[in-house]
CSV table of C-alpha atoms in Angstrom, one decimal:
chain,number,residue,atom,x,y,z
A,1350,MET,CA,103.0,-89.4,-51.9
A,1351,GLU,CA,100.0,-88.2,-50.1
A,1352,ALA,CA,97.8,-88.5,-53.2
A,1353,ASN,CA,99.0,-92.1,-53.6
A,1354,ARG,CA,98.3,-93.2,-50.1
A,1355,GLU,CA,95.2,-95.3,-51.0
A,1356,LYS,CA,97.3,-97.3,-53.4
A,1357,TYR,CA,99.4,-98.9,-50.8
A,1358,ALA,CA,99.1,-101.2,-47.8
A,1359,ALA,CA,100.8,-98.9,-45.6
A,1360,ASP,CA,101.8,-95.2,-45.4
A,1361,ILE,CA,103.8,-92.9,-43.1
A,1362,SER,CA,100.8,-92.5,-40.6
A,1363,SER,CA,100.6,-96.4,-40.2
A,1364,ILE,CA,104.4,-96.5,-39.9
A,1365,LYS,CA,104.5,-93.8,-37.3
A,1366,GLU,CA,101.6,-95.6,-35.3
A,1367,ALA,CA,103.5,-98.9,-35.7
A,1368,HIS,CA,106.6,-97.3,-34.0
A,1369,GLU,CA,104.7,-96.1,-31.2
A,1370,ARG,CA,103.2,-99.5,-30.7
A,1371,ILE,CA,106.4,-101.4,-30.9
A,1372,LYS,CA,108.7,-98.9,-29.4
A,1373,PRO,CA,108.7,-100.4,-25.9
A,1374,PHE,CA,109.4,-104.0,-27.2
A,1375,ILE,CA,112.1,-103.4,-29.9
A,1376,HIS,CA,115.7,-102.3,-29.9
A,1377,ARG,CA,116.4,-98.9,-31.5
A,1378,THR,CA,119.4,-100.4,-33.4
A,1379,PRO,CA,122.7,-98.4,-33.7
A,1380,VAL,CA,124.1,-97.1,-36.9
A,1381,LEU,CA,127.8,-98.0,-37.4
A,1382,THR,CA,130.5,-96.4,-39.7
A,1383,SER,CA,133.8,-97.4,-40.9
A,1384,GLU,CA,136.5,-95.1,-42.3
A,1385,SER,CA,138.2,-98.2,-44.1
A,1386,LEU,CA,134.8,-99.1,-45.8
A,1387,ASN,CA,134.2,-95.4,-46.7
A,1388,LEU,CA,137.7,-95.4,-48.5
A,1389,ILE,CA,136.9,-98.6,-50.1
A,1390,SER,CA,133.5,-97.4,-51.5
A,1391,GLY,CA,134.3,-93.9,-52.1
A,1392,ARG,CA,131.3,-92.8,-50.1
A,1393,SER,CA,130.2,-92.4,-46.6
A,1394,LEU,CA,128.3,-95.5,-45.6
A,1395,PHE,CA,126.0,-95.7,-42.6
A,1396,PHE,CA,125.2,-99.2,-41.4
A,1397,LYS,CA,121.7,-99.6,-39.8
A,1398,CYS,CA,122.4,-102.8,-37.6
A,1399,GLU,CA,119.2,-104.9,-37.6
A,1400,CYS,CA,121.3,-107.7,-36.8
A,1401,PHE,CA,121.3,-106.3,-33.2
A,1402,GLN,CA,117.5,-106.4,-33.3
A,1403,LYS,CA,115.6,-108.9,-31.1
A,1404,GLY,CA,115.7,-112.2,-32.7
A,1405,GLY,CA,118.6,-111.2,-34.7
A,1406,ALA,CA,116.9,-109.6,-37.6
A,1407,PHE,CA,114.5,-106.7,-38.7
A,1408,LYS,CA,111.6,-109.0,-38.9
A,1409,PHE,CA,110.8,-108.6,-35.1
A,1410,ARG,CA,109.5,-105.0,-35.9
A,1411,GLY,CA,106.8,-106.2,-38.4
A,1412,ALA,CA,105.9,-109.4,-36.4
A,1413,CYS,CA,105.7,-107.3,-33.2
A,1414,ASN,CA,103.4,-104.7,-34.9
A,1415,ALA,CA,101.0,-107.4,-36.3
A,1416,VAL,CA,100.6,-109.3,-33.0
A,1417,LEU,CA,100.2,-106.2,-31.0
A,1418,SER,CA,97.5,-105.2,-33.6
A,1419,LEU,CA,95.3,-108.2,-32.9
A,1420,ASP,CA,92.2,-107.8,-30.7
A,1421,ALA,CA,91.8,-110.0,-27.7
A,1422,GLU,CA,89.7,-112.6,-29.3
A,1423,GLN,CA,92.0,-113.0,-32.1
A,1424,ALA,CA,95.1,-113.1,-29.9
A,1425,ALA,CA,93.8,-115.8,-27.7
A,1426,LYS,CA,93.6,-118.2,-30.7
A,1427,GLY,CA,97.3,-117.6,-31.4
A,1428,VAL,CA,99.2,-116.8,-34.8
A,1429,VAL,CA,100.4,-119.0,-37.7
A,1430,THR,CA,102.8,-118.6,-40.5
A,1431,HIS,CA,105.0,-120.5,-42.9
A,1432,SER,CA,108.5,-119.4,-43.0
A,1433,SER,CA,112.1,-120.9,-43.3
A,1434,GLY,CA,113.7,-118.1,-41.5
A,1435,ASN,CA,113.8,-115.0,-39.5
A,1436,HIS,CA,110.1,-114.2,-39.8
A,1437,ALA,CA,109.2,-117.6,-38.0
A,1438,ALA,CA,111.6,-116.8,-35.2
A,1439,ALA,CA,110.3,-113.3,-35.0
A,1440,LEU,CA,106.6,-114.2,-34.8
A,1441,SER,CA,107.5,-116.9,-32.1
A,1442,LEU,CA,109.2,-114.2,-30.0
A,1443,ALA,CA,106.4,-111.6,-30.5
A,1444,ALA,CA,103.8,-114.2,-29.6
A,1445,LYS,CA,105.8,-115.3,-26.6
A,1446,LEU,CA,105.9,-111.7,-25.3
A,1447,GLN,CA,102.2,-111.5,-25.4
A,1448,GLY,CA,101.7,-115.1,-24.0
A,1449,ILE,CA,100.0,-116.5,-27.0
A,1450,PRO,CA,100.7,-119.6,-29.1
A,1451,ALA,CA,102.7,-119.4,-32.4
A,1452,TYR,CA,102.2,-122.2,-34.9
A,1453,ILE,CA,105.2,-122.1,-37.4
A,1454,VAL,CA,105.1,-124.2,-40.6
A,1455,VAL,CA,108.8,-124.8,-41.3
A,1456,PRO,CA,109.8,-126.4,-44.9
A,1457,LYS,CA,112.3,-129.3,-44.5
A,1458,GLY,CA,115.9,-128.1,-45.2
A,1459,ALA,CA,115.5,-124.7,-43.4
A,1460,PRO,CA,118.7,-123.4,-41.8
A,1461,LYS,CA,119.1,-125.0,-38.4
A,1462,CYS,CA,120.2,-121.9,-36.5
A,1463,LYS,CA,116.8,-120.3,-37.6
A,1464,VAL,CA,114.7,-123.3,-36.7
A,1465,ASP,CA,116.6,-123.3,-33.4
A,1466,ASN,CA,115.5,-119.9,-32.7
A,1467,VAL,CA,111.9,-120.8,-33.4
A,1468,ILE,CA,112.1,-123.5,-30.7
A,1469,ARG,CA,114.1,-121.2,-28.2
A,1470,TYR,CA,111.3,-118.5,-28.6
A,1471,GLY,CA,108.4,-121.2,-28.0
A,1472,GLY,CA,107.1,-121.5,-31.5
A,1473,LYS,CA,105.3,-124.9,-32.3
A,1474,VAL,CA,107.2,-126.2,-35.3
A,1475,ILE,CA,105.0,-128.0,-37.7
A,1476,TRP,CA,107.2,-129.5,-40.8
A,1477,SER,CA,106.3,-129.2,-44.3
A,1478,GLU,CA,107.8,-130.3,-47.6
A,1479,SER,CA,110.0,-127.5,-49.2
A,1480,THR,CA,107.5,-126.4,-51.8
A,1481,MET,CA,105.5,-123.3,-51.5
A,1482,SER,CA,102.4,-125.2,-52.1
A,1483,SER,CA,103.2,-127.6,-49.2
A,1484,ARG,CA,104.0,-124.8,-46.9
A,1485,GLU,CA,100.6,-123.1,-47.8
A,1486,THR,CA,98.5,-126.4,-47.6
A,1487,VAL,CA,100.1,-127.2,-44.2
A,1488,ALA,CA,99.4,-123.6,-42.9
A,1489,ALA,CA,95.8,-123.9,-44.1
A,1490,LYS,CA,95.2,-126.9,-42.2
A,1491,VAL,CA,96.6,-125.5,-39.0
A,1492,LEU,CA,94.4,-122.4,-39.4
A,1493,GLN,CA,91.5,-124.6,-39.9
A,1494,GLU,CA,92.3,-126.7,-36.8
A,1495,THR,CA,93.3,-123.8,-34.5
A,1496,GLY,CA,91.3,-120.8,-35.6
A,1497,SER,CA,94.6,-118.8,-35.4
A,1498,VAL,CA,95.4,-115.7,-37.3
A,1499,LEU,CA,97.7,-116.0,-40.4
A,1500,ILE,CA,100.6,-113.5,-40.3
A,1501,HIS,CA,102.1,-113.4,-43.7
A,1502,PRO,CA,105.8,-112.9,-43.7
A,1503,TYR,CA,105.7,-109.8,-46.0
A,1504,ASN,CA,102.2,-109.5,-47.8
A,1505,ASN,CA,100.7,-107.7,-45.0
A,1506,GLY,CA,100.1,-104.1,-44.2
A,1507,ARG,CA,101.1,-104.4,-40.4
A,1508,ILE,CA,104.2,-106.2,-41.3
A,1509,ILE,CA,105.2,-103.6,-43.9
A,1510,SER,CA,104.3,-100.7,-41.5
A,1511,GLY,CA,106.5,-102.5,-38.9
A,1512,GLN,CA,109.5,-102.7,-41.2
A,1513,GLY,CA,109.2,-99.2,-42.2
A,1514,THR,CA,110.1,-98.0,-38.7
A,1515,ILE,CA,113.7,-98.8,-39.7
A,1516,ALA,CA,113.7,-95.8,-41.9
A,1517,LEU,CA,112.0,-93.5,-39.4
A,1518,GLU,CA,115.0,-94.2,-37.0
A,1519,LEU,CA,117.7,-94.0,-39.5
A,1520,LEU,CA,116.7,-90.7,-40.9
A,1521,GLU,CA,116.5,-89.5,-37.3
A,1522,GLN,CA,119.9,-90.7,-36.5
A,1523,ILE,CA,121.7,-89.6,-39.7
A,1524,GLN,CA,119.8,-86.8,-41.4
A,1525,GLU,CA,122.2,-86.3,-44.3
A,1526,ILE,CA,121.4,-89.8,-45.8
A,1527,ASP,CA,120.6,-89.4,-49.6
A,1528,ALA,CA,120.2,-93.1,-50.5
A,1529,ILE,CA,119.2,-96.2,-48.7
A,1530,VAL,CA,120.3,-99.7,-50.0
A,1531,VAL,CA,117.9,-102.5,-48.9
A,1532,PRO,CA,117.8,-106.2,-49.4
A,1533,ILE,CA,114.8,-107.4,-51.4
A,1534,SER,CA,113.0,-110.7,-51.3
A,1535,GLY,CA,109.1,-110.6,-50.8
A,1536,GLY,CA,109.4,-106.9,-50.5
A,1537,GLY,CA,108.0,-106.2,-47.2
A,1538,LEU,CA,111.2,-104.5,-45.8
A,1539,ILE,CA,111.9,-102.4,-48.8
A,1540,SER,CA,108.3,-101.5,-49.2
A,1541,GLY,CA,108.2,-100.0,-45.5
A,1542,VAL,CA,111.6,-98.2,-45.8
A,1543,ALA,CA,110.6,-96.8,-49.2
A,1544,LEU,CA,107.1,-95.5,-48.0
A,1545,ALA,CA,108.7,-94.0,-44.8
A,1546,ALA,CA,111.9,-92.6,-46.2
A,1547,LYS,CA,110.2,-91.0,-49.4
A,1548,SER,CA,107.6,-89.4,-47.2
A,1549,ILE,CA,110.1,-87.8,-45.0
A,1550,LYS,CA,112.6,-86.9,-47.7
A,1551,PRO,CA,111.1,-87.1,-51.2
A,1552,SER,CA,114.6,-86.8,-52.9
A,1553,ILE,CA,116.0,-89.9,-51.3
A,1554,ARG,CA,116.9,-92.9,-53.5
A,1555,ILE,CA,115.7,-96.3,-52.6
A,1556,ILE,CA,118.0,-99.1,-54.1
A,1557,ALA,CA,117.2,-102.8,-53.9
A,1558,ALA,CA,120.0,-105.4,-53.5
A,1559,GLU,CA,119.1,-108.8,-54.9
A,1560,PRO,CA,121.0,-112.0,-55.6
A,1561,LYS,CA,121.4,-113.0,-59.3
A,1562,GLY,CA,120.2,-116.4,-58.4
A,1563,ALA,CA,116.8,-115.0,-57.2
A,1564,ASP,CA,116.3,-112.0,-59.3
A,1565,ASP,CA,112.7,-111.8,-59.6
A,1566,ALA,CA,112.4,-108.3,-58.4
A,1567,ALA,CA,114.9,-107.0,-61.1
A,1568,LYS,CA,113.0,-109.0,-63.8
A,1569,SER,CA,109.7,-107.8,-62.5
A,1570,LYS,CA,110.8,-104.1,-62.6
A,1571,VAL,CA,111.9,-104.6,-66.4
A,1572,ALA,CA,108.6,-106.3,-67.2
A,1573,GLY,CA,106.3,-104.0,-65.3
A,1574,LYS,CA,104.5,-106.9,-63.7
A,1575,ILE,CA,105.3,-109.6,-61.1
A,1576,ILE,CA,107.7,-112.2,-62.3
A,1577,THR,CA,108.0,-115.5,-60.3
A,1578,LEU,CA,111.0,-117.8,-60.8
A,1579,PRO,CA,110.5,-121.6,-61.1
A,1580,VAL,CA,113.7,-122.1,-59.0
A,1581,THR,CA,116.2,-119.9,-57.1
A,1582,ASN,CA,119.8,-120.6,-56.4
A,1583,THR,CA,121.6,-118.5,-53.9
A,1584,ILE,CA,123.5,-118.5,-50.6
A,1585,ALA,CA,121.2,-115.8,-49.4
A,1586,ASP,CA,118.4,-118.1,-47.9
A,1587,GLY,CA,116.5,-115.0,-46.9
A,1588,LEU,CA,116.2,-113.7,-50.2
A,1589,ARG,CA,114.4,-116.4,-52.2
A,1590,ALA,CA,110.9,-115.3,-51.8
A,1591,SER,CA,108.6,-113.7,-54.7
A,1592,LEU,CA,107.1,-110.3,-54.5
A,1593,GLY,CA,103.4,-110.1,-53.3
A,1594,ASP,CA,100.4,-108.2,-54.5
A,1595,LEU,CA,100.9,-105.7,-51.6
A,1596,THR,CA,104.6,-105.1,-51.9
A,1597,TRP,CA,104.8,-105.1,-55.8
A,1598,PRO,CA,103.0,-101.6,-56.2
A,1599,VAL,CA,105.5,-100.0,-53.8
A,1600,VAL,CA,108.5,-101.6,-55.5
A,1601,ARG,CA,107.1,-100.7,-58.8
A,1602,ASP,CA,106.6,-97.1,-57.9
A,1603,LEU,CA,109.0,-96.2,-55.3
A,1604,VAL,CA,112.1,-98.3,-55.6
A,1605,ASP,CA,114.7,-96.5,-57.9
A,1606,ASP,CA,116.7,-99.5,-59.1
A,1607,VAL,CA,117.5,-103.0,-58.4
A,1608,ILE,CA,121.1,-104.2,-58.3
A,1609,THR,CA,121.8,-108.0,-58.6
A,1610,LEU,CA,124.9,-109.6,-57.2
A,1611,GLU,CA,126.7,-112.9,-57.5
A,1612,ASP,CA,127.1,-115.0,-54.5
A,1613,CYS,CA,130.8,-114.4,-54.5
A,1614,GLU,CA,130.2,-110.8,-54.1
A,1615,ILE,CA,127.8,-111.4,-51.2
A,1616,ILE,CA,130.4,-113.7,-49.6
A,1617,GLU,CA,133.1,-111.1,-49.9
A,1618,ALA,CA,130.8,-108.3,-48.3
A,1619,MET,CA,130.1,-110.8,-45.5
A,1620,ARG,CA,133.9,-111.2,-45.0
A,1621,MET,CA,134.3,-107.4,-44.8
A,1622,CYS,CA,131.4,-107.1,-42.3
A,1623,TYR,CA,133.2,-109.5,-40.1
A,1624,GLU,CA,136.8,-108.4,-40.6
A,1625,ILE,CA,136.2,-104.5,-40.8
A,1626,LEU,CA,133.0,-103.7,-39.4
A,1627,LYS,CA,133.3,-106.4,-36.6
A,1628,VAL,CA,129.7,-107.4,-37.2
A,1629,SER,CA,128.2,-110.8,-37.6
A,1630,VAL,CA,125.8,-110.8,-40.5
A,1631,GLU,CA,124.0,-113.5,-42.6
A,1632,PRO,CA,124.3,-113.4,-46.4
A,1633,SER,CA,121.0,-111.6,-46.8
A,1634,GLY,CA,122.3,-108.9,-44.5
A,1635,ALA,CA,125.6,-108.3,-46.4
A,1636,ILE,CA,124.0,-108.0,-49.7
A,1637,GLY,CA,123.6,-104.2,-49.2
A,1638,LEU,CA,127.3,-103.7,-48.8
A,1639,ALA,CA,128.0,-105.9,-51.8
A,1640,ALA,CA,125.8,-103.7,-54.0
A,1641,VAL,CA,127.6,-100.6,-53.0
A,1642,LEU,CA,130.9,-102.0,-53.7
A,1643,SER,CA,129.8,-103.7,-57.1
A,1644,ASN,CA,130.9,-102.3,-60.5
A,1645,SER,CA,127.3,-102.0,-61.5
A,1646,PHE,CA,126.7,-99.3,-58.8
A,1647,ARG,CA,130.3,-97.6,-58.9
A,1648,ASN,CA,130.0,-97.2,-62.7
A,1649,ASN,CA,126.4,-96.2,-62.9
A,1650,GLN,CA,126.2,-92.3,-63.3
A,1651,SER,CA,122.7,-92.2,-61.9
A,1652,TRP,CA,124.2,-92.7,-58.4
A,1653,ARG,CA,127.3,-90.4,-58.6
A,1654,ASP,CA,125.6,-87.8,-56.4
A,1655,CYS,CA,124.7,-90.3,-53.7
A,1656,LYS,CA,127.4,-89.5,-51.3
A,1657,ASN,CA,125.8,-90.5,-47.9
A,1658,ILE,CA,124.4,-94.0,-48.2
A,1659,GLY,CA,122.5,-95.8,-45.7
A,1660,ILE,CA,122.8,-99.8,-45.7
A,1661,VAL,CA,120.3,-102.0,-43.9
A,1662,LEU,CA,122.3,-104.9,-42.3
A,1663,SER,CA,119.1,-106.9,-42.1
A,1664,GLY,CA,119.9,-109.8,-40.1
A,1665,GLY,CA,122.7,-111.9,-38.4
A,1666,ASN,CA,121.3,-115.3,-37.9
A,1667,VAL,CA,124.0,-117.3,-39.8
A,1668,ASP,CA,124.6,-121.1,-39.8
A,1669,LEU,CA,128.4,-121.1,-38.9
A,1670,GLY,CA,129.1,-124.4,-40.6
A,1671,SER,CA,127.6,-122.9,-43.9
A,1672,LEU,CA,129.6,-119.7,-43.3
A,1673,TRP,CA,133.1,-121.3,-43.0
A,1674,ASP,CA,132.2,-123.5,-46.1
A,1675,SER,CA,131.3,-120.4,-48.1
A,1676,PHE,CA,134.4,-118.5,-47.1
A,1677,LYS,CA,136.6,-121.6,-48.1
A,1678,CYS,CA,134.7,-121.7,-51.5
A,1679,SER,CA,135.3,-118.0,-52.1
A,1680,LYS,CA,139.2,-118.3,-51.8
C-alpha cells in the first residue's frame, strides 16, 4: 500500500487528516447487529449505519471534508455540484454550516425527498435536463457566473478521503471484521473504504455490491478498463453513476469482487432492514445486505472464510411513495 500511495487520489494519511477535520461536525455512526440476520446469513454481520449520518447518508463526510479544505477566498465564492441525490443535500448542509452558498444543479426527475433535503439545507437549486451532458453544461455555466468551486460527487480526492473515515471508525468499533461489503456507483465510497481498510488490515476483503441494471463496475473489472453504460435501470437511484478516473484505479486494484443484484433482491433486503433491523434505508443502502444473502455470495468458496462482515448501510433517504410501490411489486 505504501509503495502505491502515489497512484491514488487519497491514502491513509489523507483519510486520517480528513477524520480530524470533520470529526466535530459528523456523527460517529453506530454499528448494529441482529441475531436473526446472523442466522439467516450464516455469518456475523455488523451494520455501519450511515443512514443515521447528518443529511441521512455517508455523503456528508466527503462533502464536509471538501468544504472545510477550501481556503477563505475559495469558500467566499461558494461551491457547486451536479447531483440528483445525497451528495447534493450533503454539500448544501456542509456549505450552510460554513455560511457559504451552495449551487446545486439537479436533473429533472430526481427523487423528491432528496430535492427537499437540498432546499431544507439552503442549497440553491438550478434545474437541468436528466442527461449527464445537460447537468455538466448547466454546472459549467454556474461556475462561470459565480466563480464557485466545483465539488464532484465522487471523483475528487477530498471526497474519497472523507468517505474513507467510515472504515477508520468501523475497524475501531469492530476489530474482528474480515470483510466489508460496500455499495458501488461512482466509486467514491468504496475507494475511501478500501484505501483505509486495507492500510489498517491488509488481509481484509472489500466486496462491492451493484445493481444488475447498472453493472458498469462489474463489467469494468472484467474488461480491465472503465466501461460506461448507455442506460441504467434500477430502483437504486443512488447507484446509477459511472466510475471516474480517480476512483477506477482503486476499484481495479483493491476491490476483491463485485456482486450484482436484481432489484427484487434489493427490495427484499430493504424489507429485512425495516422489519428485522428496524432501520430505514433506501435501496442503495440495502444492497450490501442483499449481496451477503445472495446465492452468488453464499455459494462462492472464495468467501467461505469471511465470518465477520461489515455492511455499510449507506443512506436512508427514501421516497415513501416509491417504497410502498416497490414492496407491493415484490409480493
